[in-house]
Each structure stands twice: as C-alpha cells, then as structure tokens.
GROMACS .gro file of C-alpha atoms in nm:
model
  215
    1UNK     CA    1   4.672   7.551  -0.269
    2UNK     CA    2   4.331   7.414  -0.294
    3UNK     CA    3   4.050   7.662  -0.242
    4UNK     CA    4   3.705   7.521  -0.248
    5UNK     CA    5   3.348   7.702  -0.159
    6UNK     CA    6   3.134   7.504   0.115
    7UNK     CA    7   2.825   7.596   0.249
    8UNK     CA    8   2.494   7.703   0.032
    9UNK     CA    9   2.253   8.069   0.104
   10UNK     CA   10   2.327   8.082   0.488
   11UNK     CA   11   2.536   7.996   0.779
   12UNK     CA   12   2.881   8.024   0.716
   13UNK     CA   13   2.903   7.995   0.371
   14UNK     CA   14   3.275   8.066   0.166
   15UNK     CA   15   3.556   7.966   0.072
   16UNK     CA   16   3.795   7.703   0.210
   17UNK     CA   17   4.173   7.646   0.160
   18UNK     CA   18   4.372   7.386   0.193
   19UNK     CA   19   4.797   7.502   0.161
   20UNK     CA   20   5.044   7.282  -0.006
   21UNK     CA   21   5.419   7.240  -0.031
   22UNK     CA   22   5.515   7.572  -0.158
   23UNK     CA   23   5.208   7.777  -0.044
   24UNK     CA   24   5.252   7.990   0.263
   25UNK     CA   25   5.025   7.892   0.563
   26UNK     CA   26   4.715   8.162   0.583
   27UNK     CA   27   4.589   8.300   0.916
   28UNK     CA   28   4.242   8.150   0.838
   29UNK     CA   29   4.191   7.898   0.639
   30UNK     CA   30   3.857   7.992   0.571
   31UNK     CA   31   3.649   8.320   0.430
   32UNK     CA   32   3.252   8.336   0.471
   33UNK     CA   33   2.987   8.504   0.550
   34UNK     CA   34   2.614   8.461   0.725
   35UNK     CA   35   2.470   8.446   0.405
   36UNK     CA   36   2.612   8.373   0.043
   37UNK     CA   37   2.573   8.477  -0.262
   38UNK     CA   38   2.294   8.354  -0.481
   39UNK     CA   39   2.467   8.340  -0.811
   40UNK     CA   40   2.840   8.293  -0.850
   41UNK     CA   41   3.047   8.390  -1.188
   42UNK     CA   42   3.356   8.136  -1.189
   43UNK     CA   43   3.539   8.422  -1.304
   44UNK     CA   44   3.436   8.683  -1.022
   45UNK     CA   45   3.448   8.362  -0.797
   46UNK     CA   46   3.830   8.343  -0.905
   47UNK     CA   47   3.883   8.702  -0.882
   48UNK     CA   48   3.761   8.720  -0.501
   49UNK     CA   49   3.924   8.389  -0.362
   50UNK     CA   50   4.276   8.568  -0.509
   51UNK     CA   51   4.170   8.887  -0.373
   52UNK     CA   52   4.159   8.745  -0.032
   53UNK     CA   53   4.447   8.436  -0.029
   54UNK     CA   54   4.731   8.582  -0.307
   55UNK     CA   55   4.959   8.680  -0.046
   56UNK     CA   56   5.032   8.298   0.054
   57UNK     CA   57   4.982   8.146  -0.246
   58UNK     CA   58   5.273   7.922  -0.450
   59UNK     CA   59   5.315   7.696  -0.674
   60UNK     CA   60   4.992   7.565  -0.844
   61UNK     CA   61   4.642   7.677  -0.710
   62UNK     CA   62   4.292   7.503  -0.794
   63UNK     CA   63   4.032   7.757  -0.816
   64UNK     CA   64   3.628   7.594  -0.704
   65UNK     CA   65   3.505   7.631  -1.066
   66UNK     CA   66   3.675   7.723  -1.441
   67UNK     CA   67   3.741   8.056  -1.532
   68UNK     CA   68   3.856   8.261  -1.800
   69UNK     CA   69   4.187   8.291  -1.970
   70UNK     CA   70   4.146   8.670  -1.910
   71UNK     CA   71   4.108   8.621  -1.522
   72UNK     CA   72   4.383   8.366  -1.565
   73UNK     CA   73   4.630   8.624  -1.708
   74UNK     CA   74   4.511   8.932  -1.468
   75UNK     CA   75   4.613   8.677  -1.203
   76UNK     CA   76   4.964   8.547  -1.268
   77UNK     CA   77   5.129   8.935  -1.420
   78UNK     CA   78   5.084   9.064  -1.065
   79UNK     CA   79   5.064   8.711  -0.836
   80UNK     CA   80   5.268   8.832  -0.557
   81UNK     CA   81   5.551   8.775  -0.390
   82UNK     CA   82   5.620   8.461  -0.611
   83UNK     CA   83   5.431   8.341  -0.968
   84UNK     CA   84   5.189   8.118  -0.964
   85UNK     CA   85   5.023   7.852  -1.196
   86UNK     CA   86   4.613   7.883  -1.202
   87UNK     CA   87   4.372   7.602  -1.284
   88UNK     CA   88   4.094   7.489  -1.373
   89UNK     CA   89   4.095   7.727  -1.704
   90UNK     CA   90   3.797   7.727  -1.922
   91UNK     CA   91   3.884   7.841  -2.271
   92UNK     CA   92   3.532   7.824  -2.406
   93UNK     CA   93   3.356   8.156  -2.386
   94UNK     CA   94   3.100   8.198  -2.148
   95UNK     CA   95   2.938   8.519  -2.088
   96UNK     CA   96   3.044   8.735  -1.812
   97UNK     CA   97   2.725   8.909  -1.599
   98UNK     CA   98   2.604   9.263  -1.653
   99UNK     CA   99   2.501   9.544  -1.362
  100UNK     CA  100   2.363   9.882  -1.413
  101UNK     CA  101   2.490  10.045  -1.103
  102UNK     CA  102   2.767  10.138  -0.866
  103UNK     CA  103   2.776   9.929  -0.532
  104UNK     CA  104   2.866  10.139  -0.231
  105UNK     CA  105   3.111   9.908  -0.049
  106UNK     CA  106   3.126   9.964   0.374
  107UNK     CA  107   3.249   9.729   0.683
  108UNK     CA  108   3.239   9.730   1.045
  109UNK     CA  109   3.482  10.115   1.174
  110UNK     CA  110   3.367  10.268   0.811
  111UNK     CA  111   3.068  10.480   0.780
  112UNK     CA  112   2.777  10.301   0.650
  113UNK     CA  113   2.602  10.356   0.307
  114UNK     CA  114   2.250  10.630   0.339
  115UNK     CA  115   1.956  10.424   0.447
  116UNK     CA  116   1.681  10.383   0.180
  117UNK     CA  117   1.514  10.671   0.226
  118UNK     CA  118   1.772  10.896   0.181
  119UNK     CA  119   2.019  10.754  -0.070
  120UNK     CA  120   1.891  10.740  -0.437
  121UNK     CA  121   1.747  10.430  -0.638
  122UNK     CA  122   2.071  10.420  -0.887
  123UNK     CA  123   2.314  10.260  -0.604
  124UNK     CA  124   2.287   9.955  -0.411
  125UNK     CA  125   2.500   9.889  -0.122
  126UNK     CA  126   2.713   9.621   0.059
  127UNK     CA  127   2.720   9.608   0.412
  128UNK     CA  128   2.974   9.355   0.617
  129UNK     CA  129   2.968   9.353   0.993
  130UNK     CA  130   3.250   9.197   1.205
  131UNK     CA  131   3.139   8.803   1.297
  132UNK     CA  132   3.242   8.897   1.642
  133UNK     CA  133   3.005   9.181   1.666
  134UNK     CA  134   2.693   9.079   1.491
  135UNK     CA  135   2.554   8.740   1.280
  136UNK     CA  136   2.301   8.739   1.008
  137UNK     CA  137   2.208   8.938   0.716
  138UNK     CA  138   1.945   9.216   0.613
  139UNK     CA  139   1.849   9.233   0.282
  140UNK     CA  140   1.662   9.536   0.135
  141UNK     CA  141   1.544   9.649  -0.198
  142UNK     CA  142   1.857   9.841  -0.246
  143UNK     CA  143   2.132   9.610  -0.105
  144UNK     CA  144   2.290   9.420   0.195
  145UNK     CA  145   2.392   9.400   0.506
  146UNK     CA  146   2.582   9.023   0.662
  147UNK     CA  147   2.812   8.939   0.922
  148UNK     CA  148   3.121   8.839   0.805
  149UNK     CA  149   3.509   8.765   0.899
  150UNK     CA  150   3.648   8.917   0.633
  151UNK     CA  151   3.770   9.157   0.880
  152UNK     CA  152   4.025   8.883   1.030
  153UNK     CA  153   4.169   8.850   0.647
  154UNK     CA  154   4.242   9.255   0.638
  155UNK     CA  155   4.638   9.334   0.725
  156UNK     CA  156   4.490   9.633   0.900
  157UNK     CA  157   4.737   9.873   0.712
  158UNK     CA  158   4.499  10.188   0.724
  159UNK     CA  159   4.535  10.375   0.383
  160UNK     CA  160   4.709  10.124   0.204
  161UNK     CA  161   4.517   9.908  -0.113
  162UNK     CA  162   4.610   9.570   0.033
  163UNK     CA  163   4.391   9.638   0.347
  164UNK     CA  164   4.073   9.659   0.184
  165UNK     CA  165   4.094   9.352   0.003
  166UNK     CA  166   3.925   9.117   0.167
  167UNK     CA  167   3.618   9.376   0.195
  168UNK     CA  168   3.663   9.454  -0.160
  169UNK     CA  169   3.648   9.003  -0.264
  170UNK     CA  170   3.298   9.040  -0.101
  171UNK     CA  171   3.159   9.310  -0.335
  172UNK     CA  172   3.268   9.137  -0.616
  173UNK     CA  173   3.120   8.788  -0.493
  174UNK     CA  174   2.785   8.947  -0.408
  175UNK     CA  175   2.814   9.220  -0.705
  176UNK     CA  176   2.565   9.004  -0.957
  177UNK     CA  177   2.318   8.932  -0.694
  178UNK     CA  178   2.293   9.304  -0.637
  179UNK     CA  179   2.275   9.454  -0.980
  180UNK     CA  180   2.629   9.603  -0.984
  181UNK     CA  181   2.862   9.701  -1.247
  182UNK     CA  182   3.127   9.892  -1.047
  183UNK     CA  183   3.203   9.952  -0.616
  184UNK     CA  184   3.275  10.204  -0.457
  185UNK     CA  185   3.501  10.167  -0.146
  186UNK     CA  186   3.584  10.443   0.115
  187UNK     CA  187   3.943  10.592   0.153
  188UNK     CA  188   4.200  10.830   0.074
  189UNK     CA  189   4.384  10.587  -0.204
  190UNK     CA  190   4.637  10.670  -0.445
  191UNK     CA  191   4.519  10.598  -0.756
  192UNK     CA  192   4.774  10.621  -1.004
  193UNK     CA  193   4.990  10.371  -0.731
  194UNK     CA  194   5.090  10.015  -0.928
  195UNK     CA  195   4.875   9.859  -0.638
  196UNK     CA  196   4.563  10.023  -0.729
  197UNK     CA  197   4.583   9.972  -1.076
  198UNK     CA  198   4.657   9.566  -1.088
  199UNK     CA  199   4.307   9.595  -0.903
  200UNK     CA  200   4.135   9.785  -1.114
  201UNK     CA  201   4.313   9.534  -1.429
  202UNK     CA  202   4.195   9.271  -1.231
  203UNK     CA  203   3.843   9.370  -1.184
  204UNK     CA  204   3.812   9.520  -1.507
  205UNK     CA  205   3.846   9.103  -1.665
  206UNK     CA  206   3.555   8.990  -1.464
  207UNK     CA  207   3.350   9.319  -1.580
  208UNK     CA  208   3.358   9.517  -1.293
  209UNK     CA  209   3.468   9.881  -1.224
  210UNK     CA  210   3.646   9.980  -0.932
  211UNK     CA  211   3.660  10.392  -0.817
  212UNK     CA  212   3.718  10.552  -0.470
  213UNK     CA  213   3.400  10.664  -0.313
  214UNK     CA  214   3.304  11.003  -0.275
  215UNK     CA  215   3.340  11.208   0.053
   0.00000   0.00000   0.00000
C-alpha cells in the first residue's frame, strides 16, 4: 500500500492510498477534510494514516514522510489481521511536538464540545461534521470545527474501539496545530480491553495521551 497526503490548508486535503498485491481493497481510497492541518509530525502523520487504513493493509506499506522507529514498532506488534512491513523509517532523532492540554474530540450524532463561553480556557476542541451534511471549517481561539468523511471510514460498531478510529486519526493529525497533549473521545469504552490499550501504546510513541471523556 502506498498512502500519500495531497492537497495543502483547504479543500479536500488528506490522505490518499493506492492498494497493492497483498493489501485488501479499502472502501475509500481517500481520507480528508475541508481544511488540513497546518503542521504535520511524520510520526503523528504515520500514526493517523494506520489509524484509519490498518484493517486492509499487507505486505509492505509506504508511509508520506519518515517516522520513528518507536511508531514503527507500535505499528507492526498489533498490525492486524496480518503483519506488516513499514517504511520510510527515520532512525535519526527528531523531536516529537509538545501540547499543554486535553483536546475534546466530537463528530457528527455525538454531542458537541461547550461553546467558548462556557467551557474553560485549559481544553481545546475538535469538531468533524459529516461531508454530506456540511463543508468548511470554523476556527476559534479554543479549537475547530471542519467537514470531513471520516465518518464513511467508521465500521459503525457503536461501543466498540475500532469505530472511533477514524475520528480519533483526525485529533491526532490536527492535535499540534491545536495545542494538545492528550483527547478526549466520548463513549462507554472498556479500558482495560487489548483494543484500547494498543491505542493508547500507539499514541503514547507519537506523545499523545488518550482517556475516555467525561460524562
């Protein structure tokens, strides 16, 4: 699988795959959103495009940029269903971006974050609406709101880990740009499950915290 990012700040801007011999074929070959990301970690880059395209991936699969040998790793012990080879790695150290606050993570059917006047100054949010249902973004001091089709990429299994992780490749693509060193997503998840922990491993290697938000 080939997985490259196209596009620049807006219109559809994301990643796009390309399948090969022993990849499966994905619903949609393609991931974006209205408006992308200003800054992009190769190693939260790598992160997201497995959050969203593991499930078909096989064989070898060539990430946009380099990334770590610690994303590398997180990758291949829980690649599923079959193992997988990673590239391009980067084995010089570069350093990995820091937040200073939790990102309250919502979509399209999920109660959205507190408006600005009501929520406090130590979160910032991310907001993704259905492409189907709205276009554009909204960007405010405290976080963002685009259209998206990460929706289309979600098995739709309410209350199970895999379903949010399309949603949850979009936090940590747009995590840097808004300050954050964790996300908070919505649901009843168990957290000791083998699923929810290879996410929080994962996330962990690209500096990121992952917790269950608060009813």
């Amino acid at each position: 699988m080939i997985i490259k990012w196209n596009g620049e700040y807006v219109g559809h801007t994301g990643f796009n795959v390309a399948a090969d011999d022993y990849d499966g074929e994905p619903r949609f070959k393609s991931f974006w959103f209205d408006a992308g990301p200003k800054t992009r970690h190769p190693d939260r880059e790598a992160v997201a495009a497995f959050l969203v395209f593991n499930s078909t991936m096989g064989g070898l699969v060539h990430m946009p940029h380099k990334f770590s040998p610690a994303v590398d790793t997180a990758m291949r012990s829980i690649s599923n269903p079959v193992p997988v080879v990673f590239s391009p790695v980067e084995y010089y150290p570069k350093a990995l971006p820091s937040g200073s606050r939790p990102l309250e993570l919502s979509w399209t059917g999920i109660e959205a974050t507190p408006k600005d006047d009501t929520a406090g100054v130590d979160t910032t949010y991310l907001r993704l609406e259905r492409s189907d249902q709205a276009a554009g973004s909204l960007r405010t001091l405290r976080g963002l709101t685009v259209s998206s089709n990460a929706w289309l990429h979600s098995d739709g299994r309410e209350g199970c880990v895999s379903s949010i992780r399309p949603y949850l490749a979009a936090a940590v693509l747009f995590a840097e740009d808004l300050d954050a060193d964790s996300i908070r997503v919505p649901g009843d998840f168990d957290q000791d499950s083998r699923e929810w922990k290879d996410l929080v491993y994962l996330l962990g290697t690209a500096r990121l915290g992952l917790e269950v938000a608060r009813s």
